[in-house]
Coordinates of C-alpha atoms in Angstrom, one line a residue:
Chain A
X128 CA -26.2 -43.2 -17.7
X129 CA -25.2 -42.9 -21.3
X130 CA -27.5 -39.9 -21.7
X131 CA -25.8 -38.3 -18.8
X132 CA -22.4 -38.8 -20.3
X133 CA -23.6 -37.6 -23.8
X134 CA -25.1 -34.5 -22.2
X135 CA -21.8 -33.7 -20.5
X136 CA -20.0 -34.2 -23.7
X137 CA -22.3 -31.8 -25.6
X138 CA -21.6 -29.2 -23.0
X139 CA -17.9 -29.6 -23.6
X140 CA -18.0 -28.7 -27.3
X141 CA -18.5 -24.9 -26.8
X142 CA -15.9 -24.9 -24.1
X143 CA -13.5 -26.6 -26.4
X144 CA -14.1 -24.1 -29.2
X145 CA -13.7 -21.3 -26.7
X146 CA -10.4 -22.7 -25.5
X147 CA -9.1 -23.0 -29.1
X148 CA -10.2 -19.4 -29.8
X149 CA -8.4 -18.2 -26.7
X150 CA -5.2 -20.1 -27.6
X151 CA -5.5 -18.9 -31.2
X152 CA -6.1 -15.3 -30.2
X153 CA -3.1 -15.4 -27.8
X154 CA -0.5 -15.1 -30.6
X155 CA -2.7 -12.6 -32.5
X156 CA -3.1 -10.1 -29.7
X157 CA 0.6 -9.8 -29.1
X158 CA 1.5 -6.2 -30.0
X159 CA 3.0 -6.0 -33.5
X160 CA 2.5 -8.6 -36.2
X161 CA 3.2 -12.2 -35.2
X162 CA 6.2 -12.8 -37.4
X163 CA 8.0 -9.7 -36.1
X164 CA 7.3 -10.8 -32.5
X165 CA 8.6 -14.3 -33.3
X166 CA 11.7 -12.9 -35.0
X167 CA 12.5 -10.9 -31.9
X168 CA 15.3 -8.4 -32.0
X169 CA 17.1 -10.1 -34.8
X170 CA 15.1 -8.2 -37.5
X171 CA 14.0 -9.4 -40.9
X172 CA 14.4 -8.3 -44.5
X173 CA 11.0 -7.3 -46.1
X174 CA 11.2 -10.3 -48.5
X175 CA 11.8 -12.8 -45.7
X176 CA 9.0 -11.1 -43.7
X177 CA 6.5 -11.6 -46.5
X178 CA 7.7 -15.1 -47.1
X179 CA 7.2 -16.0 -43.4
X180 CA 3.8 -14.3 -43.2
X181 CA 2.8 -16.5 -46.1
X182 CA 4.4 -19.6 -44.7
X183 CA 2.5 -19.3 -41.4
X184 CA -0.7 -18.2 -43.2
X185 CA -0.8 -14.9 -41.5
X186 CA -1.7 -13.1 -44.7
X187 CA -5.1 -14.9 -44.9
X188 CA -8.4 -13.5 -43.4
X189 CA -8.6 -14.1 -39.7
X190 CA -11.5 -16.6 -39.8
X191 CA -9.7 -18.6 -42.4
X192 CA -6.6 -18.6 -40.2
X193 CA -8.7 -19.9 -37.3
X194 CA -10.3 -22.6 -39.4
X195 CA -6.9 -23.8 -40.5
X196 CA -5.8 -23.8 -36.9
X197 CA -8.8 -25.8 -35.7
X198 CA -8.4 -28.3 -38.5
X199 CA -4.7 -28.7 -37.7
X200 CA -5.5 -29.3 -34.0
X201 CA -8.2 -31.9 -34.8
X202 CA -5.6 -33.6 -36.9
X203 CA -3.2 -33.6 -34.0
X204 CA -1.0 -30.7 -35.2
X205 CA -0.4 -28.3 -32.4
X206 CA 2.1 -26.1 -34.2
X207 CA 5.9 -26.3 -34.3
X208 CA 8.3 -24.9 -31.7
X209 CA 10.1 -21.8 -32.9
X210 CA 13.3 -22.6 -31.0
X211 CA 13.6 -26.4 -31.3
X212 CA 11.8 -26.7 -34.7
X213 CA 10.1 -29.9 -33.4
X214 CA 6.3 -30.3 -33.3
X215 CA 4.9 -29.0 -30.0
X216 CA 3.0 -32.2 -29.4
X217 CA 6.2 -34.2 -29.6
X218 CA 8.0 -31.9 -27.1
X219 CA 4.9 -32.1 -24.9
X220 CA 4.7 -35.9 -25.0
X221 CA 8.4 -36.2 -24.1
X222 CA 7.9 -34.2 -20.9
X223 CA 4.4 -35.1 -19.9
X224 CA 5.4 -38.4 -18.2
X225 CA 7.7 -36.6 -15.8
X226 CA 4.8 -34.3 -14.7
X227 CA 2.4 -37.2 -14.5
X228 CA 4.9 -39.2 -12.4
X229 CA 5.4 -36.3 -10.0
X230 CA 1.6 -35.6 -9.8
X231 CA 0.8 -39.2 -9.1
X232 CA 3.3 -39.4 -6.2
X233 CA 2.1 -36.1 -4.9
X234 CA -1.6 -37.2 -5.1
X235 CA -0.9 -40.5 -3.3
X236 CA 1.0 -38.6 -0.6
X237 CA -1.9 -36.1 -0.3
X238 CA -4.7 -38.7 -0.2
X239 CA -3.0 -41.0 2.3
X240 CA -2.2 -38.3 4.8
X241 CA -5.1 -36.0 4.0
X242 CA -7.7 -38.7 4.5
X243 CA -6.1 -40.1 7.6
X244 CA -5.7 -36.7 9.3
X245 CA -9.2 -35.8 8.3
X246 CA -10.8 -38.9 9.8
X247 CA -9.0 -38.7 13.1
X248 CA -9.7 -35.0 13.4
X249 CA -13.4 -35.7 12.8
X250 CA -13.5 -38.5 15.3
X251 CA -11.8 -36.4 18.0
X252 CA -13.7 -33.3 17.1
X253 CA -12.7 -30.3 19.3
X254 CA -9.7 -32.1 20.8
X255 CA -6.2 -30.6 20.6
X256 CA -5.4 -33.1 17.8
X257 CA -8.3 -31.8 15.8
X258 CA -7.3 -28.2 16.4
X259 CA -3.7 -28.8 15.6
X260 CA -4.4 -30.7 12.5
X261 CA -6.9 -28.2 11.2
X262 CA -4.6 -25.3 12.0
X263 CA -1.7 -27.0 10.2
X264 CA -4.0 -27.8 7.3
X265 CA -5.0 -24.1 6.9
X266 CA -1.3 -23.1 7.1
X267 CA -0.6 -25.7 4.4
X268 CA -3.4 -24.3 2.3
X269 CA -1.8 -20.8 2.7
X270 CA 1.6 -22.0 1.8
X271 CA 3.6 -20.3 -1.0
X272 CA 4.8 -23.6 -2.3
X273 CA 7.8 -22.1 -4.2
X274 CA 9.1 -20.9 -0.8
X275 CA 8.2 -24.2 0.9
X276 CA 10.4 -26.0 -1.7
X277 CA 13.3 -23.7 -1.1
X278 CA 13.1 -24.2 2.6
X279 CA 13.0 -28.0 2.2
X280 CA 16.1 -27.7 0.0
X281 CA 17.9 -25.6 2.6
X282 CA 17.1 -28.2 5.4
X283 CA 17.2 -31.6 3.7
X284 CA 19.6 -31.0 0.8
X285 CA 21.8 -28.1 2.1
X286 CA 22.1 -28.9 5.8
X287 CA 21.4 -32.6 6.2
X288 CA 22.5 -33.8 2.7
X289 CA 19.6 -36.3 2.7
X290 CA 18.1 -35.6 -0.7
X291 CA 19.4 -34.2 -4.0
X292 CA 18.7 -30.6 -4.9
X293 CA 17.3 -31.0 -8.4
X294 CA 16.6 -33.2 -11.4
X295 CA 14.9 -36.6 -11.8
X296 CA 17.9 -39.0 -11.3
X297 CA 21.6 -38.9 -10.7
X298 CA 23.7 -38.2 -13.7
X299 CA 25.6 -41.4 -13.2
X300 CA 22.7 -43.4 -14.5
X301 CA 21.6 -43.3 -18.1
X302 CA 19.1 -45.5 -19.8
X303 CA 16.6 -45.3 -22.6
X304 CA 13.1 -44.2 -21.5
X305 CA 10.6 -47.0 -21.8
X306 CA 7.6 -45.8 -19.9
X307 CA 8.9 -42.2 -19.3
X308 CA 8.3 -42.9 -15.6
X309 CA 11.8 -42.7 -14.0
X310 CA 10.9 -45.0 -11.1
X311 CA 9.7 -47.8 -13.5
X312 CA 12.4 -47.2 -16.1
X313 CA 15.1 -47.4 -13.5
X314 CA 13.8 -50.8 -12.3
X315 CA 13.6 -52.0 -15.9
X316 CA 17.2 -50.9 -16.6
X317 CA 18.4 -53.1 -13.8
X318 CA 21.2 -50.7 -12.9
X319 CA 22.2 -50.9 -9.3
X320 CA 21.1 -47.9 -7.3
X321 CA 19.2 -46.3 -10.1
X322 CA 15.7 -46.9 -8.5
X323 CA 16.9 -45.6 -5.2
X324 CA 18.3 -42.5 -6.9
X325 CA 15.0 -41.9 -8.8
X326 CA 13.0 -42.2 -5.6
X327 CA 15.3 -39.9 -3.6
X328 CA 14.9 -37.2 -6.3
X329 CA 11.1 -37.6 -6.0
X330 CA 10.8 -37.0 -2.3
X331 CA 11.0 -33.3 -1.9
X332 CA 9.1 -32.4 -5.1
X333 CA 6.3 -34.8 -4.0
X334 CA 6.0 -33.1 -0.6
X335 CA 6.0 -29.6 -2.1
X336 CA 3.4 -30.4 -4.8
X337 CA 1.3 -32.5 -2.4
X338 CA 1.1 -29.9 0.4
X339 CA -1.9 -27.9 -0.8
X340 CA -3.9 -30.9 -2.0
X341 CA -3.2 -32.6 1.4
X342 CA -4.5 -29.6 3.3
X343 CA -7.6 -29.4 1.1
X344 CA -8.3 -33.1 1.3
X345 CA -7.8 -33.2 5.1
X346 CA -10.3 -30.3 5.6
X347 CA -12.8 -31.8 3.2
X348 CA -12.5 -35.3 4.7
X349 CA -13.1 -33.9 8.2
X350 CA -16.2 -31.9 7.3
X351 CA -17.6 -34.8 5.2
X352 CA -17.0 -37.2 8.1
X353 CA -18.6 -34.8 10.6
X354 CA -21.7 -34.5 8.4
X355 CA -22.0 -38.3 8.0
X356 CA -21.3 -39.1 11.7
X357 CA -24.4 -37.1 12.6
X358 CA -26.7 -39.1 10.2
X359 CA -29.4 -41.4 11.5
X360 CA -27.9 -44.6 9.9
X361 CA -24.6 -44.0 11.8
X362 CA -26.5 -43.6 15.0
X363 CA -28.5 -46.8 14.2
X364 CA -25.2 -48.7 13.5
X365 CA -23.9 -47.5 16.8
X366 CA -27.1 -48.3 18.7
X367 CA -27.1 -51.9 17.5
X368 CA -23.8 -52.3 19.1
X369 CA -21.3 -52.4 16.2
X370 CA -17.7 -51.8 17.0
X371 CA -16.7 -48.1 16.6
X372 CA -14.0 -49.2 14.1
X373 CA -16.7 -50.9 12.0
X374 CA -19.1 -47.9 12.2
X375 CA -16.5 -45.5 11.1
X376 CA -14.8 -47.6 8.5
X377 CA -17.8 -49.2 6.9
X378 CA -20.8 -46.9 7.5
X379 CA -19.4 -43.5 7.9
X380 CA -16.2 -43.4 5.7
X381 CA -17.8 -44.9 2.7
X382 CA -20.4 -42.2 2.5
X383 CA -18.0 -39.5 3.4
X384 CA -16.0 -40.6 0.5
X385 CA -18.3 -39.1 -2.2
X386 CA -17.4 -35.4 -1.6
X387 CA -13.8 -36.4 -1.0
X388 CA -13.5 -38.1 -4.4
X389 CA -14.8 -34.9 -6.0
X390 CA -12.3 -32.8 -4.1
X391 CA -9.5 -35.1 -5.3
X392 CA -10.7 -34.7 -8.9
X393 CA -10.9 -30.9 -8.5
X394 CA -7.3 -30.8 -7.3
X395 CA -5.9 -31.7 -10.8
X396 CA -6.0 -28.0 -11.8
X397 CA -4.2 -27.1 -8.6
X398 CA -1.6 -29.8 -9.2
X399 CA -0.9 -28.4 -12.7
X400 CA -0.5 -24.9 -11.3
X401 CA 1.7 -26.3 -8.5
X402 CA 3.7 -28.3 -11.1
X403 CA 4.7 -25.1 -12.8
X404 CA 6.3 -23.8 -9.5
X405 CA 7.6 -27.1 -8.2
X406 CA 9.2 -28.1 -11.5
X407 CA 10.8 -24.7 -11.7
X408 CA 12.3 -25.0 -8.3
X409 CA 13.6 -28.5 -8.6
X410 CA 14.6 -28.3 -12.3
X411 CA 12.1 -31.1 -12.9
X412 CA 12.0 -31.7 -16.7
X413 CA 8.2 -31.7 -17.0
X414 CA 5.6 -29.6 -18.8
X415 CA 5.5 -26.9 -16.1
X416 CA 9.2 -26.1 -16.6
X417 CA 8.8 -26.5 -20.3
X418 CA 6.1 -23.8 -20.3
X419 CA 8.1 -21.4 -18.2
X420 CA 11.1 -21.9 -20.4
X421 CA 9.0 -21.3 -23.5
X422 CA 7.5 -18.1 -22.0
X423 CA 10.9 -16.7 -21.1
X424 CA 12.3 -17.7 -24.5
X425 CA 9.3 -16.1 -26.2
X426 CA 8.7 -19.3 -28.1
X427 CA 5.0 -18.4 -28.6
X428 CA 4.0 -21.4 -30.7
X429 CA 5.1 -23.7 -27.9
X430 CA 3.2 -21.5 -25.3
X431 CA 0.1 -21.6 -27.6
X432 CA 0.2 -25.3 -28.1
X433 CA 1.1 -26.1 -24.5
X434 CA -1.7 -23.9 -23.2
X435 CA -4.2 -25.7 -25.3
X436 CA -2.9 -29.1 -24.4
X437 CA -3.0 -28.4 -20.7
X438 CA -6.5 -26.9 -20.9
X439 CA -7.7 -30.0 -22.8
X440 CA -6.2 -32.3 -20.1
X441 CA -7.9 -30.3 -17.3
X442 CA -11.2 -30.4 -19.2
X443 CA -11.0 -34.2 -19.8
X444 CA -10.1 -34.9 -16.2
X445 CA -13.1 -32.7 -15.0
X446 CA -15.3 -34.7 -17.4
X447 CA -14.1 -38.0 -15.9
X448 CA -14.6 -36.7 -12.4
X449 CA -18.2 -35.7 -13.3
X450 CA -18.9 -39.1 -14.7
X451 CA -17.3 -40.9 -11.8
X452 CA -19.3 -38.8 -9.4
X453 CA -22.5 -39.8 -11.2
X454 CA -21.4 -43.5 -10.9
X455 CA -20.8 -43.3 -7.2
X456 CA -23.8 -41.1 -6.4
X457 CA -27.0 -42.0 -8.2
X458 CA -28.8 -38.9 -7.0
X459 CA -26.7 -36.8 -9.4
X460 CA -27.9 -38.8 -12.4
X461 CA -31.5 -38.3 -11.5
X462 CA -31.1 -34.6 -11.5
Chain B
X28 CA -54.9 6.0 27.9
X29 CA -56.9 4.3 25.2
X30 CA -55.1 6.4 22.6
X31 CA -51.7 5.5 23.8
X32 CA -51.9 1.7 23.3
X33 CA -51.5 1.5 19.5
X34 CA -48.9 4.2 19.5
X35 CA -46.6 2.3 21.9
X36 CA -46.9 -0.8 19.9
X37 CA -45.9 1.1 16.8
X38 CA -42.9 2.6 18.6
X39 CA -41.8 -0.8 19.7
X40 CA -42.0 -2.6 16.4
X41 CA -40.6 0.0 14.1
X42 CA -36.9 -0.3 14.6
X43 CA -34.7 2.4 13.1
X44 CA -32.6 1.2 10.2
X45 CA -29.4 2.2 12.1
X46 CA -30.4 0.1 15.1
X47 CA -31.2 -2.8 12.9
X48 CA -27.8 -2.6 11.2
X49 CA -26.1 -2.4 14.6
X50 CA -28.0 -5.4 15.8
X51 CA -27.0 -7.3 12.6
X52 CA -23.4 -6.4 13.2
X53 CA -23.6 -7.5 16.9
X54 CA -25.0 -10.8 15.8
X55 CA -22.3 -11.2 13.2
X56 CA -19.6 -10.4 15.7
X57 CA -21.0 -12.9 18.1
X58 CA -20.7 -15.7 15.6
X59 CA -17.4 -14.5 14.2
X60 CA -15.7 -14.2 17.6
X61 CA -16.6 -17.7 18.6
X62 CA -13.9 -18.7 16.1
X63 CA -10.7 -17.8 18.0
X64 CA -8.5 -18.3 15.0
X65 CA -10.5 -15.8 13.0
X66 CA -10.1 -13.2 15.7
X67 CA -6.3 -13.8 15.7
X68 CA -6.3 -13.6 11.9
X69 CA -8.1 -10.3 12.1
X70 CA -5.7 -9.0 14.6
X71 CA -2.7 -10.0 12.5
X72 CA -4.3 -8.5 9.4
X73 CA -5.0 -5.2 11.2
X74 CA -1.4 -5.1 12.3
X75 CA -0.2 -5.7 8.8
X76 CA -2.3 -2.8 7.5
X77 CA -0.7 -0.6 10.2
X78 CA 2.8 -1.7 9.2
X79 CA 2.0 -0.9 5.6
X80 CA 0.6 2.5 6.4
X81 CA 3.4 3.5 8.7
X82 CA 6.2 1.8 6.8
X83 CA 8.4 4.9 6.5
X84 CA 8.2 5.4 10.3
X85 CA 8.8 1.8 11.2
X86 CA 11.5 0.8 8.7
X87 CA 15.0 1.4 10.1
X88 CA 16.5 2.1 6.6
X89 CA 15.2 2.9 3.1
X90 CA 14.3 -0.3 1.2
X91 CA 16.7 0.7 -1.6
X92 CA 19.7 1.8 0.4
X93 CA 22.7 -0.4 -0.4
X94 CA 25.3 -0.7 2.4
X95 CA 28.4 -1.7 0.6
X96 CA 30.2 -3.0 3.6
X97 CA 27.4 -5.3 4.6
X98 CA 26.7 -7.8 1.8
X99 CA 24.7 -10.8 3.0
X100 CA 25.1 -9.9 6.7
X101 CA 23.3 -12.6 8.8
X102 CA 20.5 -11.6 11.2
X103 CA 21.6 -9.7 14.4
X104 CA 21.4 -12.8 16.7
X105 CA 23.7 -14.9 14.6
X106 CA 27.4 -14.9 14.6
X107 CA 28.6 -12.1 12.2
X108 CA 25.3 -10.3 12.6
X109 CA 25.0 -6.6 13.1
X110 CA 22.5 -4.8 15.4
X111 CA 21.9 -2.3 12.7
X112 CA 20.3 -4.9 10.5
X113 CA 18.0 -7.0 12.6
X114 CA 17.0 -9.5 10.0
X115 CA 20.3 -9.3 8.1
X116 CA 21.0 -7.8 4.6
X117 CA 20.6 -9.2 1.1
X118 CA 23.2 -9.8 -1.7
X119 CA 23.6 -6.1 -2.4
X120 CA 23.6 -4.9 1.2
X121 CA 20.0 -3.8 1.5
X122 CA 18.3 -4.2 5.0
X123 CA 15.9 -7.2 4.9
X124 CA 13.6 -5.9 7.6
X125 CA 13.0 -2.5 5.9
X126 CA 12.4 -4.3 2.6
X127 CA 9.9 -6.7 4.2
X128 CA 8.1 -3.7 5.9
X129 CA 7.8 -1.9 2.6
X130 CA 6.8 -5.2 0.9
X131 CA 3.7 -5.4 3.0
X132 CA 2.4 -2.3 1.0
X133 CA 2.7 -4.2 -2.2
X134 CA 1.0 -7.4 -1.1
X135 CA -1.9 -5.6 0.6
X136 CA -2.3 -3.2 -2.4
X137 CA -2.3 -6.2 -4.8
X138 CA -4.9 -7.9 -2.7
X139 CA -7.2 -4.9 -2.6
X140 CA -6.9 -3.9 -6.2
X141 CA -7.2 -7.4 -7.6
X142 CA -10.2 -8.3 -5.4
X143 CA -12.0 -5.0 -6.1
X144 CA -11.5 -5.4 -9.9
X145 CA -12.5 -9.1 -9.9
X146 CA -15.4 -8.5 -7.6
X147 CA -16.9 -5.6 -9.6
X148 CA -16.5 -7.2 -13.0
X149 CA -17.6 -10.7 -11.7
X150 CA -20.7 -9.3 -9.9
X151 CA -21.8 -7.3 -13.0
X152 CA -21.4 -10.4 -15.2
X153 CA -23.1 -12.6 -12.7
X154 CA -26.0 -10.2 -12.2
X155 CA -26.5 -10.0 -15.9
X156 CA -26.4 -13.7 -16.4
X157 CA -28.6 -14.6 -13.5
X158 CA -31.1 -11.8 -14.1
X159 CA -31.5 -11.9 -17.9
X160 CA -31.0 -15.7 -18.4
X161 CA -31.4 -16.9 -22.0
X162 CA -28.5 -16.3 -24.4
X163 CA -26.9 -13.7 -22.2
X164 CA -26.6 -16.2 -19.4
X165 CA -25.3 -18.9 -21.8
X166 CA -22.7 -16.7 -23.4
X167 CA -21.4 -15.2 -20.1
X168 CA -21.2 -18.5 -18.3
X169 CA -19.5 -20.4 -21.2
X170 CA -16.8 -17.7 -21.2
X171 CA -16.4 -18.2 -17.5
X172 CA -16.1 -21.9 -18.0
X173 CA -13.4 -21.4 -20.6
X174 CA -11.4 -19.2 -18.2
X175 CA -11.8 -21.8 -15.5
X176 CA -10.6 -24.6 -17.8
X177 CA -7.0 -23.2 -17.6
X178 CA -4.9 -23.6 -14.4
X179 CA -5.1 -20.1 -13.0
X180 CA -1.3 -19.5 -12.6
X181 CA -0.6 -20.7 -16.2
X182 CA -3.3 -18.4 -17.7
X183 CA -2.0 -15.5 -15.6
X184 CA 1.5 -16.2 -16.8
X185 CA 0.5 -16.3 -20.4
X186 CA -1.5 -13.1 -20.0
X187 CA 1.5 -11.4 -18.5
X188 CA 3.7 -12.7 -21.3
X189 CA 1.3 -11.0 -23.7
X190 CA 0.9 -7.7 -21.7
X191 CA 4.6 -7.6 -20.6
X192 CA 6.0 -8.4 -17.2
X193 CA 5.2 -5.9 -14.4
X194 CA 3.1 -5.5 -11.3
X195 CA 0.2 -3.8 -12.9
X196 CA -0.1 -6.3 -15.7
X197 CA 0.2 -9.1 -13.1
X198 CA -2.7 -7.7 -11.2
X199 CA -4.8 -7.4 -14.3
X200 CA -4.0 -11.0 -15.2
X201 CA -4.8 -12.3 -11.7
X202 CA -8.1 -10.3 -11.5
X203 CA -9.0 -11.8 -14.9
X204 CA -8.5 -15.4 -13.7
X205 CA -10.2 -14.8 -10.3
X206 CA -13.4 -13.1 -11.6
X207 CA -15.3 -16.2 -12.9
X208 CA -15.7 -17.3 -9.3
X209 CA -17.5 -14.1 -8.4
X210 CA -19.6 -14.3 -11.6
X211 CA -20.7 -17.9 -10.8
X212 CA -21.5 -17.1 -7.2
X213 CA -23.5 -14.0 -8.0
X214 CA -25.4 -15.8 -10.7
X215 CA -26.4 -18.6 -8.4
X216 CA -27.5 -16.2 -5.7
X217 CA -29.4 -14.0 -8.1
X218 CA -31.3 -17.0 -9.5
X219 CA -32.2 -18.2 -6.0
X220 CA -33.4 -14.7 -5.0
X221 CA -35.1 -13.7 -8.2
X222 CA -38.4 -15.6 -7.7
X223 CA -38.7 -14.6 -4.0
X224 CA -41.8 -12.6 -3.0
X225 CA -40.0 -9.4 -2.1
X226 CA -38.5 -9.2 -5.6
X227 CA -41.8 -9.9 -7.3
X228 CA -43.5 -7.2 -5.2
X229 CA -40.8 -4.7 -6.0
X230 CA -41.3 -5.5 -9.7
X231 CA -45.1 -5.1 -9.3
X232 CA -44.5 -1.7 -7.6
X233 CA -42.7 -0.7 -10.8
X234 CA -39.0 -0.9 -10.0
X235 CA -36.8 -0.7 -13.1
X236 CA -34.5 -3.6 -14.1
X237 CA -31.5 -1.8 -12.9
X238 CA -33.1 -1.0 -9.6
X239 CA -34.2 -4.6 -9.2
X240 CA -30.7 -5.9 -9.9
X241 CA -28.7 -3.5 -7.9
X242 CA -31.0 -2.3 -5.0
X243 CA -33.4 -5.2 -4.5
X244 CA -31.5 -8.4 -5.3
X245 CA -27.8 -7.6 -4.9
X246 CA -27.7 -6.8 -1.2
X247 CA -29.2 -10.2 -0.4
X248 CA -26.4 -12.0 -2.3
X249 CA -23.6 -10.3 -0.3
X250 CA -22.7 -13.0 2.3
X251 CA -21.2 -15.6 -0.1
X252 CA -19.5 -12.8 -2.0
X253 CA -17.7 -11.5 1.2
X254 CA -16.4 -15.0 1.9
X255 CA -15.2 -15.4 -1.7
X256 CA -13.6 -12.0 -1.6
X257 CA -11.6 -13.0 1.4
X258 CA -10.4 -16.2 -0.2
X259 CA -9.6 -14.3 -3.4
X260 CA -7.6 -11.8 -1.4
X261 CA -5.2 -14.5 -0.2
X262 CA -5.1 -16.2 -3.6
X263 CA -4.3 -12.9 -5.2
X264 CA -1.3 -12.3 -2.9
X265 CA -0.1 -15.9 -3.4
X266 CA -0.4 -15.7 -7.2
X267 CA 1.2 -12.3 -7.4
X268 CA 4.1 -13.6 -5.3
X269 CA 4.4 -16.6 -7.6
X270 CA 4.5 -14.4 -10.7
X271 CA 7.1 -12.3 -9.0
X272 CA 9.1 -15.4 -8.1
X273 CA 8.9 -16.5 -11.8
X274 CA 10.2 -13.1 -12.9
X275 CA 6.8 -12.1 -14.5
X276 CA 5.4 -9.9 -11.7
X277 CA 6.9 -6.9 -9.9
X278 CA 10.4 -6.3 -11.2
X279 CA 13.5 -5.8 -9.1
X280 CA 14.4 -3.7 -7.2
X281 CA 10.7 -3.5 -6.0
X282 CA 10.6 -5.0 -2.5
X283 CA 7.7 -7.2 -3.4
X284 CA 8.0 -10.5 -1.3
X285 CA 7.8 -12.9 -4.3
X286 CA 10.3 -10.8 -6.3
X287 CA 12.6 -10.8 -3.2
X288 CA 12.5 -14.5 -3.1
X289 CA 13.4 -14.8 -6.8
X290 CA 16.4 -12.5 -6.2
X291 CA 17.4 -14.6 -3.2
X292 CA 17.2 -18.0 -4.9
X293 CA 20.8 -18.3 -5.9
X294 CA 21.9 -17.7 -2.3
X295 CA 19.7 -20.4 -0.7
X296 CA 22.5 -22.6 0.4
X297 CA 24.7 -19.7 1.6
X298 CA 22.3 -17.3 3.3
X299 CA 19.1 -18.9 4.7
X300 CA 17.7 -15.5 5.9
X301 CA 17.3 -14.0 2.5
X302 CA 15.0 -16.9 1.5
X303 CA 13.3 -17.6 4.8
X304 CA 11.9 -14.2 5.8
X305 CA 10.1 -13.0 2.6
X306 CA 8.4 -16.4 2.3
X307 CA 7.4 -16.3 6.0
X308 CA 5.9 -12.9 5.5
X309 CA 3.8 -14.2 2.6
X310 CA 2.8 -17.3 4.7
X311 CA 1.8 -15.2 7.7
X312 CA -0.3 -12.7 5.6
X313 CA -2.1 -15.4 3.6
X314 CA -2.7 -17.5 6.7
X315 CA -4.2 -14.6 8.6
X316 CA -6.5 -13.8 5.8
X317 CA -7.6 -17.4 5.4
X318 CA -8.3 -17.6 9.1
X319 CA -10.6 -14.6 8.7
X320 CA -12.2 -16.2 5.7
X321 CA -13.0 -19.4 7.8
X322 CA -14.5 -17.2 10.5
X323 CA -16.6 -15.2 8.0
X324 CA -17.9 -18.4 6.5
X325 CA -19.0 -19.7 9.9
X326 CA -20.6 -16.4 10.8
X327 CA -22.3 -15.7 7.6
X328 CA -23.5 -19.2 6.6
X329 CA -27.0 -19.5 8.1
X330 CA -27.0 -23.3 7.7
X331 CA -24.1 -23.6 10.1
X332 CA -25.4 -21.0 12.5
X333 CA -28.4 -23.1 13.5
X334 CA -26.5 -26.3 14.1

């Protein structure tokens, strides 16, 4: 097992270097020299220009610049934002909990409904329920989620006034972040109605972000269940007279879970892509909105640092999924 | 009589290549048409292509004409609607229906251009990696891994930020993030086929590397590529619309569906139609293509066929 994990880690090193090269190259391939690009339309005096070139180390040979960049990253320095003048890592960490909170809720929503629909569709294969669920799942998978979010706002916020339009909590409530998770912090604060407000702000973004993973998980659960239900050991379990509930719950579902777990892990990239759009629609102050704002403000150091941090997260999650997969399924380790 | 025997057998066993192709297509259609959803998807998709081709004939107005007396007119069936504008008008008085009809041209063109670009570059890289192995393989596949480490929309966004916002740059960026999938698939298929007997015999017969790659091996890797191309087609449309929505894709006043949504955003609580219809158009198009993709996978996957 340890050898398997070490092997996976060794594979990650070249990818990590590649990711840093890509993030490093990003600011360098912008047309014009980086200082001019960062200065934007304000213009710079030649002296200030030379001073800035020196300050950022742009006057050094390119390989030396990269080595400095790599050393900084390994030391936890992901650059400094050009607009807020704070370290990119700090800006990132302030916003990250908001995205994680939203992603966790979206994933719980997607897994509960996706697995349930998938199992029932598989058990009643070919029935109208199966066809309806799978048709809806494919529609969900085809959903432009930015539009889906706007539609939900029109119906639930605009017409029915059930949910708020944007943000994480009502402006009435203010408290110091402890965990960064609004649902937990609101409970800690003990303010009346704060928790309720936090949850009501979460509902629509959760549905929007969870829609595509839900569709993917439902389809995957169904096909995994169908495969397992045709296996000999399920037939044996049925033949020896076990209750259908026990056959499906104990024998079939546990084995169908393996591909489902992998699918759930693979959805993390989708979630981050979705977070960019969802956060932008609901003005959710997470890393997706932060990146969009940085791109539109041309704050290239933030974009560079954010890109790298997000890629590192995706990479780590994929590694964890690989290892978990090997833990659940011994056949993988043997290979 | 005695001479005729072998000749008849020969005539019966040698099937003309054209007939063989026809037979293959008939078999494919048999399996594809079992999936009713796929047939419906194909029908809708064909209809969309026709709409895109005949847009100037079908659209009641020009997509850019601004009717100054009809800002945010509701759809014709609603109170305050006007029969002249079936699906209503947008904030500057342009006919929604005409813009949606012209918009189909952009979405389909985006799909075709992006998939063709991603397919060609991905297949070349995958062929090279799978055929040459060794350091070429390692280098190419590591680069593909790096691209896949980024969430696709984020990488596309950043690329567009570098290249400058616009439809062409958005298409380049999306093709770039989609091609690793083609490269991976081609490589896997090539590696599976490479040691088969027909490849070895072609090699012994003196076929060049290029011929082995393109003429001998590639045609046998087509099935998974077709399925992937269909899925990428719908992905390309979705991502281009998302980029347009975020202001980084096609720029106003282009009637691209995602861009239309971005323009409509500030009116969502006042004029539901400017938000609803462009999104519905994206959903229908992508849904139809995904239905076709499901059908293609069922029809082309030999494992499923036998069961």
